[in-house]
mmCIF file of C-alpha atoms in Angstrom:
data_model
loop_
_atom_site.group_PDB
_atom_site.id
_atom_site.type_symbol
_atom_site.label_atom_id
_atom_site.label_comp_id
_atom_site.label_asym_id
_atom_site.label_seq_id
_atom_site.Cartn_x
_atom_site.Cartn_y
_atom_site.Cartn_z
ATOM 1 C CA MET A 1 -18.636 15.585 27.670
ATOM 2 C CA ILE A 2 -17.114 14.025 30.805
ATOM 3 C CA THR A 3 -13.675 12.906 29.709
ATOM 4 C CA ARG A 4 -11.630 10.100 31.213
ATOM 5 C CA ARG A 5 -9.182 12.641 32.659
ATOM 6 C CA LYS A 6 -11.878 14.757 34.310
ATOM 7 C CA LEU A 7 -13.476 11.625 35.736
ATOM 8 C CA MET A 8 -10.190 10.592 37.329
ATOM 9 C CA GLN A 9 -9.563 14.101 38.660
ATOM 10 C CA ASN A 10 -13.002 14.160 40.271
ATOM 11 C CA ALA A 11 -12.431 10.724 41.756
ATOM 12 C CA ALA A 12 -9.115 11.778 43.270
ATOM 13 C CA ALA A 13 -10.573 15.046 44.607
ATOM 14 C CA THR A 14 -13.531 13.361 46.317
ATOM 15 C CA GLY A 15 -11.596 10.437 47.717
ATOM 16 C CA ILE A 16 -13.445 7.831 45.679
ATOM 17 C CA VAL A 17 -11.583 4.516 45.632
ATOM 18 C CA ALA A 18 -11.891 1.585 43.298
ATOM 19 C CA GLY A 19 -13.559 -0.684 45.832
ATOM 20 C CA ALA A 20 -16.336 1.821 46.510
ATOM 21 C CA SER A 21 -16.990 3.097 43.024
ATOM 22 C CA GLY A 22 -15.520 0.702 40.505
ATOM 23 C CA LEU A 23 -13.169 3.495 39.346
ATOM 24 C CA ALA A 24 -9.457 2.792 39.212
ATOM 25 C CA MET A 25 -7.131 5.325 40.791
ATOM 26 C CA PRO A 26 -4.391 6.866 38.635
ATOM 27 C CA ALA A 27 -1.592 4.479 37.715
ATOM 28 C CA ILE A 28 0.985 6.557 39.567
ATOM 29 C CA ALA A 29 -0.883 5.994 42.822
ATOM 30 C CA GLN A 30 -0.836 2.239 42.319
ATOM 31 C CA ASN A 31 2.849 2.223 41.338
ATOM 32 C CA THR A 32 2.001 0.302 38.172
ATOM 33 C CA LYS A 33 3.825 0.265 34.878
ATOM 34 C CA ILE A 34 3.372 2.964 32.241
ATOM 35 C CA LYS A 35 0.706 1.916 29.763
ATOM 36 C CA LEU A 36 1.081 2.874 26.119
ATOM 37 C CA GLY A 37 -1.778 2.276 23.704
ATOM 38 C CA TYR A 38 -0.952 1.474 20.090
ATOM 39 C CA VAL A 39 -3.519 1.354 17.272
ATOM 40 C CA THR A 40 -2.422 -0.143 13.978
ATOM 41 C CA PRO A 41 -4.031 -1.750 10.872
ATOM 42 C CA GLN A 42 -2.878 -5.314 11.435
ATOM 43 C CA THR A 43 -5.569 -6.765 9.170
ATOM 44 C CA GLY A 44 -7.417 -5.542 6.089
ATOM 45 C CA PRO A 45 -6.067 -3.778 2.985
ATOM 46 C CA LEU A 46 -3.644 -1.613 5.007
ATOM 47 C CA ALA A 47 -2.060 -4.566 6.821
ATOM 48 C CA GLY A 48 1.239 -4.092 5.003
ATOM 49 C CA PHE A 49 1.880 -1.055 7.184
ATOM 50 C CA ALA A 50 1.808 -3.242 10.309
ATOM 51 C CA GLU A 51 3.971 -6.070 8.982
ATOM 52 C CA ALA A 52 6.874 -5.271 11.319
ATOM 53 C CA ASP A 53 4.846 -4.282 14.407
ATOM 54 C CA ASP A 54 5.479 -7.442 16.406
ATOM 55 C CA PHE A 55 9.221 -7.193 15.789
ATOM 56 C CA ILE A 56 9.368 -3.521 16.797
ATOM 57 C CA ILE A 57 7.255 -3.910 19.936
ATOM 58 C CA GLY A 58 9.146 -7.022 21.013
ATOM 59 C CA ASN A 59 12.426 -5.153 20.569
ATOM 60 C CA PHE A 60 11.051 -2.184 22.521
ATOM 61 C CA MET A 61 9.986 -4.350 25.446
ATOM 62 C CA GLU A 62 13.377 -6.077 25.617
ATOM 63 C CA VAL A 63 15.288 -2.795 25.441
ATOM 64 C CA THR A 64 13.215 -0.935 28.019
ATOM 65 C CA LYS A 65 13.326 -3.884 30.414
ATOM 66 C CA SER A 66 17.110 -3.948 30.134
ATOM 67 C CA MET A 67 17.103 -0.221 30.929
ATOM 68 C CA GLY A 68 15.092 -0.796 34.082
ATOM 69 C CA LEU A 69 11.994 0.859 32.607
ATOM 70 C CA ASP A 70 8.544 -0.605 33.223
ATOM 71 C CA TYR A 71 6.251 -0.333 30.189
ATOM 72 C CA GLU A 72 3.195 -2.139 28.936
ATOM 73 C CA VAL A 73 2.140 -1.815 25.284
ATOM 74 C CA LEU A 74 -1.530 -2.507 24.596
ATOM 75 C CA VAL A 75 -2.029 -3.148 20.878
ATOM 76 C CA LYS A 76 -5.350 -2.820 19.081
ATOM 77 C CA ASP A 77 -6.092 -3.714 15.454
ATOM 78 C CA SER A 78 -8.007 -1.038 13.527
ATOM 79 C CA GLN A 79 -8.831 -3.666 10.867
ATOM 80 C CA SER A 80 -8.094 -0.895 8.304
ATOM 81 C CA ASN A 81 -11.426 0.686 9.290
ATOM 82 C CA PRO A 82 -11.724 4.281 10.601
ATOM 83 C CA ASN A 83 -14.770 3.497 12.753
ATOM 84 C CA ARG A 84 -13.007 0.532 14.295
ATOM 85 C CA ALA A 85 -9.919 2.685 14.906
ATOM 86 C CA ALA A 86 -11.969 5.200 16.905
ATOM 87 C CA GLU A 87 -13.704 2.415 18.811
ATOM 88 C CA VAL A 88 -10.530 0.665 19.945
ATOM 89 C CA ALA A 89 -8.911 4.012 20.780
ATOM 90 C CA ARG A 90 -11.765 4.742 23.158
ATOM 91 C CA ASP A 91 -11.409 1.259 24.662
ATOM 92 C CA LEU A 92 -7.736 1.919 25.352
ATOM 93 C CA ILE A 93 -8.556 5.249 26.966
ATOM 94 C CA ILE A 94 -11.597 4.274 29.039
ATOM 95 C CA ASP A 95 -11.034 0.599 29.834
ATOM 96 C CA ASP A 96 -7.248 0.306 29.843
ATOM 97 C CA GLU A 97 -6.505 3.822 31.136
ATOM 98 C CA ILE A 98 -3.415 4.329 29.004
ATOM 99 C CA ALA A 99 -1.026 7.168 29.766
ATOM 100 C CA MET A 100 -0.273 7.910 26.105
ATOM 101 C CA MET A 101 -1.614 6.833 22.723
ATOM 102 C CA LEU A 102 0.563 5.887 19.767
ATOM 103 C CA VAL A 103 -0.902 5.374 16.305
ATOM 104 C CA ALA A 104 0.442 4.849 12.799
ATOM 105 C CA SER A 105 -0.455 4.312 9.201
ATOM 106 C CA THR A 106 -2.626 6.427 6.896
ATOM 107 C CA PRO A 107 -5.262 9.055 7.792
ATOM 108 C CA GLU A 108 -7.870 6.280 8.023
ATOM 109 C CA THR A 109 -6.071 5.121 11.180
ATOM 110 C CA THR A 110 -4.343 8.194 12.569
ATOM 111 C CA ASN A 111 -7.224 10.670 12.266
ATOM 112 C CA PRO A 112 -10.008 8.861 14.141
ATOM 113 C CA VAL A 113 -7.577 7.898 16.887
ATOM 114 C CA SER A 114 -6.131 11.410 17.205
ATOM 115 C CA THR A 115 -9.612 12.951 17.192
ATOM 116 C CA THR A 116 -10.774 10.570 19.920
ATOM 117 C CA CYS A 117 -7.728 11.371 22.036
ATOM 118 C CA GLU A 118 -8.214 15.105 21.595
ATOM 119 C CA ALA A 119 -11.837 14.814 22.732
ATOM 120 C CA GLU A 120 -10.851 12.651 25.712
ATOM 121 C CA GLU A 121 -7.864 14.869 26.581
ATOM 122 C CA VAL A 122 -5.353 12.019 26.296
ATOM 123 C CA PRO A 123 -1.875 12.649 24.799
ATOM 124 C CA CYS A 124 -1.517 11.144 21.339
ATOM 125 C CA LEU A 125 1.451 10.786 18.985
ATOM 126 C CA SER A 126 0.858 9.704 15.388
ATOM 127 C CA THR A 127 2.879 9.101 12.241
ATOM 128 C CA VAL A 128 2.848 7.578 8.726
ATOM 129 C CA ALA A 129 0.290 9.965 7.215
ATOM 130 C CA PRO A 130 1.152 13.175 5.335
ATOM 131 C CA TRP A 131 0.638 16.065 7.709
ATOM 132 C CA GLN A 132 -2.011 17.893 5.626
ATOM 133 C CA PRO A 133 -4.653 15.130 5.626
ATOM 134 C CA TRP A 134 -3.846 14.563 9.308
ATOM 135 C CA PHE A 135 -4.075 18.191 10.478
ATOM 136 C CA ILE A 136 -6.553 19.665 7.995
ATOM 137 C CA GLY A 137 -8.639 16.501 7.851
ATOM 138 C CA GLN A 138 -9.457 16.774 11.553
ATOM 139 C CA GLN A 139 -10.587 20.396 11.420
ATOM 140 C CA GLY A 140 -14.269 21.216 11.831
ATOM 141 C CA ASN A 141 -14.259 23.006 8.471
ATOM 142 C CA PRO A 142 -11.340 21.720 6.365
ATOM 143 C CA GLY A 143 -12.257 24.081 3.535
ATOM 144 C CA ASP A 144 -11.884 27.270 5.579
ATOM 145 C CA PRO A 145 -8.305 27.896 6.773
ATOM 146 C CA ALA A 146 -9.476 30.823 8.912
ATOM 147 C CA THR A 147 -11.243 28.356 11.213
ATOM 148 C CA TRP A 148 -8.363 25.919 11.679
ATOM 149 C CA GLN A 149 -7.223 25.460 15.269
ATOM 150 C CA PRO A 150 -4.183 23.738 16.794
ATOM 151 C CA PHE A 151 -4.656 20.663 18.965
ATOM 152 C CA GLU A 152 -3.973 20.437 22.691
ATOM 153 C CA TYR A 153 -3.185 16.728 22.962
ATOM 154 C CA ALA A 154 -2.561 15.392 19.432
ATOM 155 C CA TYR A 155 0.911 15.545 17.857
ATOM 156 C CA HIS A 156 2.236 14.155 14.599
ATOM 157 C CA PHE A 157 5.501 13.589 12.724
ATOM 158 C CA PHE A 158 5.914 12.798 9.023
ATOM 159 C CA TRP A 159 6.409 14.604 5.719
ATOM 160 C CA GLY A 160 3.858 16.654 3.780
ATOM 161 C CA LEU A 161 2.297 16.834 0.349
ATOM 162 C CA GLU A 162 4.792 19.514 -0.625
ATOM 163 C CA ASP A 163 7.560 16.973 -0.060
ATOM 164 C CA VAL A 164 6.088 14.063 -1.995
ATOM 165 C CA ILE A 165 5.151 16.350 -4.906
ATOM 166 C CA ALA A 166 8.730 17.647 -5.016
ATOM 167 C CA VAL A 167 10.163 14.122 -4.828
ATOM 168 C CA PHE A 168 7.927 12.773 -7.587
ATOM 169 C CA THR A 169 8.492 15.679 -9.971
ATOM 170 C CA ASN A 170 12.237 15.576 -9.299
ATOM 171 C CA MET A 171 12.263 11.912 -10.319
ATOM 172 C CA TRP A 172 10.182 12.623 -13.424
ATOM 173 C CA GLY A 173 12.583 15.381 -14.406
ATOM 174 C CA GLN A 174 15.341 12.816 -14.872
ATOM 175 C CA LEU A 175 13.554 11.328 -17.903
ATOM 176 C CA GLU A 176 12.308 12.786 -21.175
ATOM 177 C CA THR A 177 8.489 12.712 -21.242
ATOM 178 C CA ASN A 178 5.562 14.568 -22.811
ATOM 179 C CA LYS A 179 4.575 15.776 -19.304
ATOM 180 C CA SER A 180 1.118 14.214 -19.584
ATOM 181 C CA VAL A 181 0.173 12.784 -16.174
ATOM 182 C CA GLY A 182 -2.682 10.464 -15.189
ATOM 183 C CA GLY A 183 -3.914 10.817 -11.622
ATOM 184 C CA LEU A 184 -5.310 8.011 -9.452
ATOM 185 C CA PHE A 185 -6.850 9.544 -6.343
ATOM 186 C CA PRO A 186 -9.298 7.498 -4.227
ATOM 187 C CA ASN A 187 -12.151 8.841 -2.150
ATOM 188 C CA ASP A 188 -10.320 8.701 1.169
ATOM 189 C CA GLY A 189 -8.225 11.012 3.343
ATOM 190 C CA ASP A 190 -5.064 10.627 1.283
ATOM 191 C CA GLY A 191 -6.730 10.675 -2.121
ATOM 192 C CA ASN A 192 -8.803 13.760 -1.416
ATOM 193 C CA ALA A 193 -5.724 15.611 -0.142
ATOM 194 C CA TRP A 194 -3.373 14.532 -2.958
ATOM 195 C CA GLY A 195 -5.946 15.453 -5.615
ATOM 196 C CA ASP A 196 -7.038 18.705 -3.970
ATOM 197 C CA VAL A 197 -6.983 21.642 -6.392
ATOM 198 C CA ASN A 198 -5.519 23.951 -3.746
ATOM 199 C CA VAL A 199 -3.053 21.957 -1.627
ATOM 200 C CA GLY A 200 -2.522 18.780 -3.681
ATOM 201 C CA PHE A 201 -0.834 17.827 -6.939
ATOM 202 C CA PRO A 202 -2.949 19.838 -9.456
ATOM 203 C CA PRO A 203 -1.643 23.389 -8.809
ATOM 204 C CA VAL A 204 2.009 22.319 -8.623
ATOM 205 C CA LEU A 205 1.848 20.193 -11.748
ATOM 206 C CA ASP A 206 0.174 23.043 -13.614
ATOM 207 C CA LYS A 207 2.886 25.466 -12.528
ATOM 208 C CA LEU A 208 5.619 23.061 -13.686
ATOM 209 C CA GLY A 209 4.040 22.590 -17.098
ATOM 210 C CA TYR A 210 2.476 19.149 -16.587
ATOM 211 C CA LYS A 211 -0.996 18.321 -17.887
ATOM 212 C CA LEU A 212 -2.984 16.305 -15.349
ATOM 213 C CA THR A 213 -5.780 13.934 -16.341
ATOM 214 C CA ASP A 214 -7.811 13.396 -13.161
ATOM 215 C CA THR A 215 -10.741 11.014 -13.684
ATOM 216 C CA GLY A 216 -12.285 11.788 -10.282
ATOM 217 C CA ARG A 217 -12.370 9.998 -6.948
ATOM 218 C CA TYR A 218 -12.867 6.247 -7.109
ATOM 219 C CA GLN A 219 -13.842 3.989 -4.214
ATOM 220 C CA ASN A 220 -11.205 1.866 -2.524
ATOM 221 C CA LEU A 221 -11.247 -1.833 -3.494
ATOM 222 C CA THR A 222 -12.488 -0.992 -6.984
ATOM 223 C CA ASP A 223 -12.358 -4.034 -9.238
ATOM 224 C CA ASP A 224 -12.388 -2.305 -12.639
ATOM 225 C CA PHE A 225 -10.079 0.559 -13.697
ATOM 226 C CA SER A 226 -10.970 0.394 -17.397
ATOM 227 C CA ALA A 227 -12.422 3.916 -17.408
ATOM 228 C CA GLN A 228 -9.246 5.383 -15.940
ATOM 229 C CA ILE A 229 -7.024 3.383 -18.275
ATOM 230 C CA ASN A 230 -8.985 4.493 -21.337
ATOM 231 C CA ALA A 231 -8.813 8.141 -20.231
ATOM 232 C CA PHE A 232 -5.054 7.884 -19.736
ATOM 233 C CA LYS A 233 -4.639 6.299 -23.152
ATOM 234 C CA GLN A 234 -6.646 9.072 -24.815
ATOM 235 C CA ALA A 235 -4.541 11.724 -23.062
ATOM 236 C CA ASP A 236 -1.327 9.908 -24.058
ATOM 237 C CA CYS A 237 -0.226 9.842 -20.409
ATOM 238 C CA GLU A 238 3.416 8.868 -20.099
ATOM 239 C CA ILE A 239 3.357 9.368 -16.327
ATOM 240 C CA ILE A 240 0.952 7.849 -13.791
ATOM 241 C CA THR A 241 0.770 9.049 -10.205
ATOM 242 C CA GLY A 242 -1.559 8.807 -7.236
ATOM 243 C CA VAL A 243 -1.983 7.320 -3.791
ATOM 244 C CA MET A 244 -3.530 3.850 -3.769
ATOM 245 C CA ILE A 245 -3.997 1.025 -1.312
ATOM 246 C CA PRO A 246 -1.938 -2.036 -2.347
ATOM 247 C CA PRO A 247 -4.756 -4.254 -3.680
ATOM 248 C CA ASP A 248 -6.067 -1.422 -5.858
ATOM 249 C CA PHE A 249 -2.698 -0.842 -7.453
ATOM 250 C CA THR A 250 -2.391 -4.557 -8.204
ATOM 251 C CA THR A 251 -5.787 -4.461 -9.921
ATOM 252 C CA PHE A 252 -4.961 -1.303 -11.854
ATOM 253 C CA TRP A 253 -1.502 -2.409 -13.015
ATOM 254 C CA THR A 254 -2.678 -5.876 -14.043
ATOM 255 C CA GLN A 255 -5.548 -4.413 -16.067
ATOM 256 C CA ALA A 256 -3.314 -1.724 -17.593
ATOM 257 C CA LYS A 257 -0.911 -4.373 -18.855
ATOM 258 C CA GLN A 258 -3.800 -6.482 -20.183
ATOM 259 C CA GLN A 259 -5.185 -3.446 -22.018
ATOM 260 C CA GLY A 260 -1.825 -2.503 -23.544
ATOM 261 C CA PHE A 261 -1.114 0.564 -21.448
ATOM 262 C CA THR A 262 2.460 0.938 -20.169
ATOM 263 C CA PRO A 263 3.526 4.454 -19.121
ATOM 264 C CA LYS A 264 7.183 5.460 -18.930
ATOM 265 C CA ILE A 265 6.799 6.320 -15.244
ATOM 266 C CA ALA A 266 4.459 5.133 -12.502
ATOM 267 C CA SER A 267 5.046 6.925 -9.190
ATOM 268 C CA ILE A 268 2.437 5.699 -6.721
ATOM 269 C CA GLY A 269 2.248 6.623 -3.065
ATOM 270 C CA LYS A 270 1.211 4.170 -0.347
ATOM 271 C CA ALA A 271 0.771 1.054 -2.527
ATOM 272 C CA LEU A 272 4.399 0.789 -3.637
ATOM 273 C CA LEU A 273 5.963 1.180 -0.213
ATOM 274 C CA PHE A 274 6.216 -2.537 0.473
ATOM 275 C CA PRO A 275 8.104 -5.391 -1.197
ATOM 276 C CA SER A 276 5.047 -7.598 -0.716
ATOM 277 C CA ALA A 277 2.899 -5.179 -2.745
ATOM 278 C CA VAL A 278 5.342 -5.016 -5.651
ATOM 279 C CA GLU A 279 5.737 -8.797 -5.651
ATOM 280 C CA THR A 280 2.005 -9.200 -6.318
ATOM 281 C CA VAL A 281 2.552 -8.017 -9.906
ATOM 282 C CA SER A 282 5.266 -10.628 -10.417
ATOM 283 C CA ASP A 283 7.952 -9.431 -12.857
ATOM 284 C CA GLN A 284 5.831 -6.464 -14.011
ATOM 285 C CA GLY A 285 7.028 -4.248 -11.158
ATOM 286 C CA ASN A 286 10.461 -3.317 -12.482
ATOM 287 C CA ASN A 287 11.116 0.453 -12.251
ATOM 288 C CA LEU A 288 7.875 1.302 -10.475
ATOM 289 C CA SER A 289 8.642 4.306 -8.284
ATOM 290 C CA SER A 290 7.536 5.625 -4.923
ATOM 291 C CA GLU A 291 8.381 7.947 -2.076
ATOM 292 C CA VAL A 292 11.005 6.631 0.361
ATOM 293 C CA TRP A 293 10.657 7.799 3.932
ATOM 294 C CA TRP A 294 13.002 5.255 5.525
ATOM 295 C CA SER A 295 15.600 2.781 4.321
ATOM 296 C CA PRO A 296 18.752 0.972 5.523
ATOM 297 C CA SER A 297 20.846 3.711 3.887
ATOM 298 C CA HIS A 298 19.263 6.549 5.883
ATOM 299 C CA PRO A 299 22.009 8.041 8.102
ATOM 300 C CA PHE A 300 20.143 7.948 11.435
ATOM 301 C CA LYS A 301 20.353 6.014 14.718
ATOM 302 C CA SER A 302 17.901 5.003 17.414
ATOM 303 C CA SER A 303 17.945 7.108 20.568
ATOM 304 C CA LEU A 304 16.991 3.973 22.511
ATOM 305 C CA THR A 305 19.513 1.432 21.221
ATOM 306 C CA GLY A 306 22.069 3.363 19.188
ATOM 307 C CA ALA A 307 21.402 0.989 16.282
ATOM 308 C CA SER A 308 21.680 2.377 12.755
ATOM 309 C CA CYS A 309 18.964 2.104 10.128
ATOM 310 C CA LYS A 310 20.897 -0.685 8.418
ATOM 311 C CA GLU A 311 21.322 -2.593 11.660
ATOM 312 C CA PHE A 312 17.604 -2.345 12.365
ATOM 313 C CA ALA A 313 16.682 -3.456 8.847
ATOM 314 C CA ASP A 314 19.109 -6.385 8.993
ATOM 315 C CA ALA A 315 17.754 -7.434 12.393
ATOM 316 C CA TYR A 316 14.198 -7.455 11.062
ATOM 317 C CA THR A 317 15.169 -9.566 8.052
ATOM 318 C CA ALA A 318 17.080 -12.003 10.268
ATOM 319 C CA ALA A 319 14.124 -12.346 12.625
ATOM 320 C CA SER A 320 11.353 -12.547 10.014
ATOM 321 C CA GLY A 321 12.965 -13.853 6.859
ATOM 322 C CA ARG A 322 11.307 -10.926 5.062
ATOM 323 C CA PRO A 323 12.810 -7.857 3.354
ATOM 324 C CA TRP A 324 12.902 -4.639 5.384
ATOM 325 C CA THR A 325 9.868 -2.390 5.144
ATOM 326 C CA GLN A 326 9.595 1.393 5.480
ATOM 327 C CA PRO A 327 7.296 1.634 8.546
ATOM 328 C CA ILE A 328 9.987 -0.024 10.694
ATOM 329 C CA GLY A 329 11.776 3.261 11.333
ATOM 330 C CA PHE A 330 8.666 5.320 12.018
ATOM 331 C CA VAL A 331 6.919 2.876 14.331
ATOM 332 C CA HIS A 332 10.148 2.504 16.287
ATOM 333 C CA ALA A 333 10.406 6.307 16.475
ATOM 334 C CA LEU A 334 6.940 6.463 18.083
ATOM 335 C CA PHE A 335 8.297 4.446 20.985
ATOM 336 C CA GLU A 336 11.536 6.442 21.077
ATOM 337 C CA VAL A 337 9.566 9.636 21.609
ATOM 338 C CA ALA A 338 7.286 7.994 24.176
ATOM 339 C CA VAL A 339 10.250 6.989 26.339
ATOM 340 C CA ASP A 340 11.882 10.396 25.968
ATOM 341 C CA VAL A 341 8.630 12.111 26.963
ATOM 342 C CA MET A 342 8.005 9.910 29.990
ATOM 343 C CA LYS A 343 11.534 10.570 31.250
ATOM 344 C CA ARG A 344 10.719 14.278 31.294
ATOM 345 C CA VAL A 345 7.477 14.158 33.281
ATOM 346 C CA SER A 346 7.119 13.468 37.003
ATOM 347 C CA ASP A 347 3.649 11.942 36.671
ATOM 348 C CA PRO A 348 2.875 9.897 33.529
ATOM 349 C CA THR A 349 -0.857 10.141 34.284
ATOM 350 C CA ASP A 350 -0.790 13.949 34.075
ATOM 351 C CA SER A 351 -2.159 14.360 30.544
ATOM 352 C CA ASP A 352 -1.360 18.063 30.359
ATOM 353 C CA ALA A 353 2.253 17.503 31.371
ATOM 354 C CA VAL A 354 2.703 14.616 28.940
ATOM 355 C CA ALA A 355 1.197 16.611 26.053
ATOM 356 C CA ALA A 356 3.426 19.580 26.863
ATOM 357 C CA ALA A 357 6.453 17.287 26.951
ATOM 358 C CA ILE A 358 5.633 15.913 23.482
ATOM 359 C CA GLY A 359 5.486 19.458 22.122
ATOM 360 C CA ALA A 360 8.845 20.282 23.733
ATOM 361 C CA THR A 361 10.592 17.198 22.284
ATOM 362 C CA LYS A 362 13.904 17.626 20.531
ATOM 363 C CA LEU A 363 15.239 14.170 19.756
ATOM 364 C CA ASP A 364 17.462 12.433 17.202
ATOM 365 C CA THR A 365 15.648 9.255 16.187
ATOM 366 C CA LEU A 366 15.789 6.390 13.716
ATOM 367 C CA VAL A 367 13.893 8.615 11.237
ATOM 368 C CA GLY A 368 15.986 11.716 11.844
ATOM 369 C CA PRO A 369 15.754 14.742 14.156
ATOM 370 C CA LEU A 370 12.281 15.417 15.550
ATOM 371 C CA GLN A 371 11.221 18.814 16.875
ATOM 372 C CA TRP A 372 7.844 20.513 17.053
ATOM 373 C CA GLY A 373 7.223 24.250 16.721
ATOM 374 C CA THR A 374 9.722 24.919 13.917
ATOM 375 C CA ASP A 375 9.383 26.936 10.726
ATOM 376 C CA LYS A 376 9.494 23.781 8.577
ATOM 377 C CA VAL A 377 5.695 23.685 8.812
ATOM 378 C CA PRO A 378 3.236 26.574 8.212
ATOM 379 C CA PRO A 379 2.466 28.505 11.413
ATOM 380 C CA PHE A 380 -1.076 27.158 11.722
ATOM 381 C CA ALA A 381 0.234 23.564 12.096
ATOM 382 C CA SER A 382 3.744 24.050 13.510
ATOM 383 C CA ARG A 383 2.686 23.428 17.114
ATOM 384 C CA ASN A 384 1.417 19.930 16.274
ATOM 385 C CA VAL A 385 3.555 18.770 13.339
ATOM 386 C CA ALA A 386 7.233 17.817 13.074
ATOM 387 C CA LYS A 387 8.671 17.181 9.600
ATOM 388 C CA THR A 388 10.830 14.243 8.484
ATOM 389 C CA PRO A 389 12.911 13.931 5.265
ATOM 390 C CA LEU A 390 11.737 12.299 2.052
ATOM 391 C CA VAL A 391 13.493 10.965 -1.063
ATOM 392 C CA GLY A 392 12.446 8.965 -4.129
ATOM 393 C CA GLY A 393 13.168 5.400 -5.179
ATOM 394 C CA GLN A 394 12.533 2.737 -7.814
ATOM 395 C CA TRP A 395 11.930 -0.967 -7.435
ATOM 396 C CA ARG A 396 14.477 -3.001 -9.381
ATOM 397 C CA LEU A 397 13.896 -6.656 -10.231
ATOM 398 C CA LYS A 398 16.719 -8.858 -8.923
ATOM 399 C CA ASP A 399 18.221 -11.642 -11.022
ATOM 400 C CA GLY A 400 17.130 -14.331 -8.576
ATOM 401 C CA GLY A 401 13.637 -12.903 -8.122
ATOM 402 C CA GLY A 402 12.251 -10.322 -5.745
ATOM 403 C CA TYR A 403 12.941 -6.607 -5.738
ATOM 404 C CA ASP A 404 15.351 -4.043 -4.339
ATOM 405 C CA LEU A 405 14.261 -0.470 -3.608
ATOM 406 C CA VAL A 406 16.928 1.849 -5.013
ATOM 407 C CA ILE A 407 17.011 5.518 -4.004
ATOM 408 C CA VAL A 408 17.264 7.499 -7.251
ATOM 409 C CA ASP A 409 16.625 11.099 -6.185
ATOM 410 C CA ASN A 410 17.691 12.954 -3.032
ATOM 411 C CA GLN A 411 17.348 16.616 -4.026
ATOM 412 C CA THR A 412 14.990 17.134 -1.084
ATOM 413 C CA ALA A 413 17.359 15.459 1.417
ATOM 414 C CA PRO A 414 20.981 15.369 0.173
ATOM 415 C CA ASN A 415 22.219 13.679 3.359
ATOM 416 C CA ILE A 416 20.434 10.491 2.267
ATOM 417 C CA PRO A 417 22.583 8.849 -0.443
ATOM 418 C CA THR A 418 21.325 7.716 -3.844
ATOM 419 C CA ALA A 419 22.275 4.378 -5.404
ATOM 420 C CA GLY A 420 21.127 4.881 -8.985
ATOM 421 C CA LYS A 421 19.298 7.026 -11.511
ATOM 422 C CA MET A 422 15.705 7.026 -12.695
ATOM 423 C CA GLU A 423 14.976 4.472 -15.441
ATOM 424 C CA PRO A 424 11.857 4.210 -17.669
ATOM 425 C CA ILE A 425 9.376 1.371 -17.427
ATOM 426 C CA THR A 426 9.578 -0.897 -20.457
#
């Protein structure tokens, strides 16, 4: 394959100019601004992840301009579709000639973009997907660890399955249950990883004495969960867990209530991250629980602005009229790292130098300290993955309507304060 980078190198070496060949010279030669590509699911069932994108990018442009930095952010909508994500990533690389790719929000977005960047030898930084489905999911043979290889241009920061499993089981341990768990794992990157018998929930739950009822992989946007609900009833499941897209959880929870099934605990990844998703079940969302990767009470500050998590959350609410949402911190951190990286390279169009600079990053961000190559990740992935902290929370119905997300367990990250204890669903 002739990659974009090799094409530009050949053009520079042979003296080809844009007027003669239609090929643009590297941005550094034209003294143009640094172009960052950003792929995000702004529409479709994953759109909740991108709710704060406009606010974050607008803030980034204002801040960097005030710092005398010249950036352009080219945003593409993946439409919550992996094929579309890969397509727009290639457009950003080939047509827009970006210096660095940023991408966020679930393996269905991060993986096709990261894979495209790796093939095209363009530096890529991704987040908001557990590191296992990101790293393992892009391997040629995900089922054979002996074949797994590190990436040259793709880097990632987030937590892993080991963290969310610990957070969920720590929350469950606060309540008395029969330890019977119903699993809801879709046929997608997250669902296949969370339900995997080797690296997912099953082996850990078994070790801790939980009995898991896994009804198999269902297709996203399923309109009938009666089979799962009946199986959970028969198994007397007092705990429900899984990783669902928001509309699927709404369908499941509505049907569960209609069919008389109310577990003591429902800890659902992905779907219960957003206030908008919980609000879709009206007043039936009280004490639903989820992982919490970022909140106003997290004790971190932006390396770009010095603003605290609370200040950022308050600014978003003031600007949008909406409650804060978890991706705010992580999408902002993508741009924090991008600026830090570009300050440490002499030529932003040198893909090898930019990729090396990402791997050498050591930066305190709005989501906590980021550093690649540490022992917080298994050796096979440590070059490409930086870990971030994770805690657990419950949605509490407010007297005047709406919900607050209350952190109820911080055993995995004691520096993030709790504001309550786990309560059963009634």
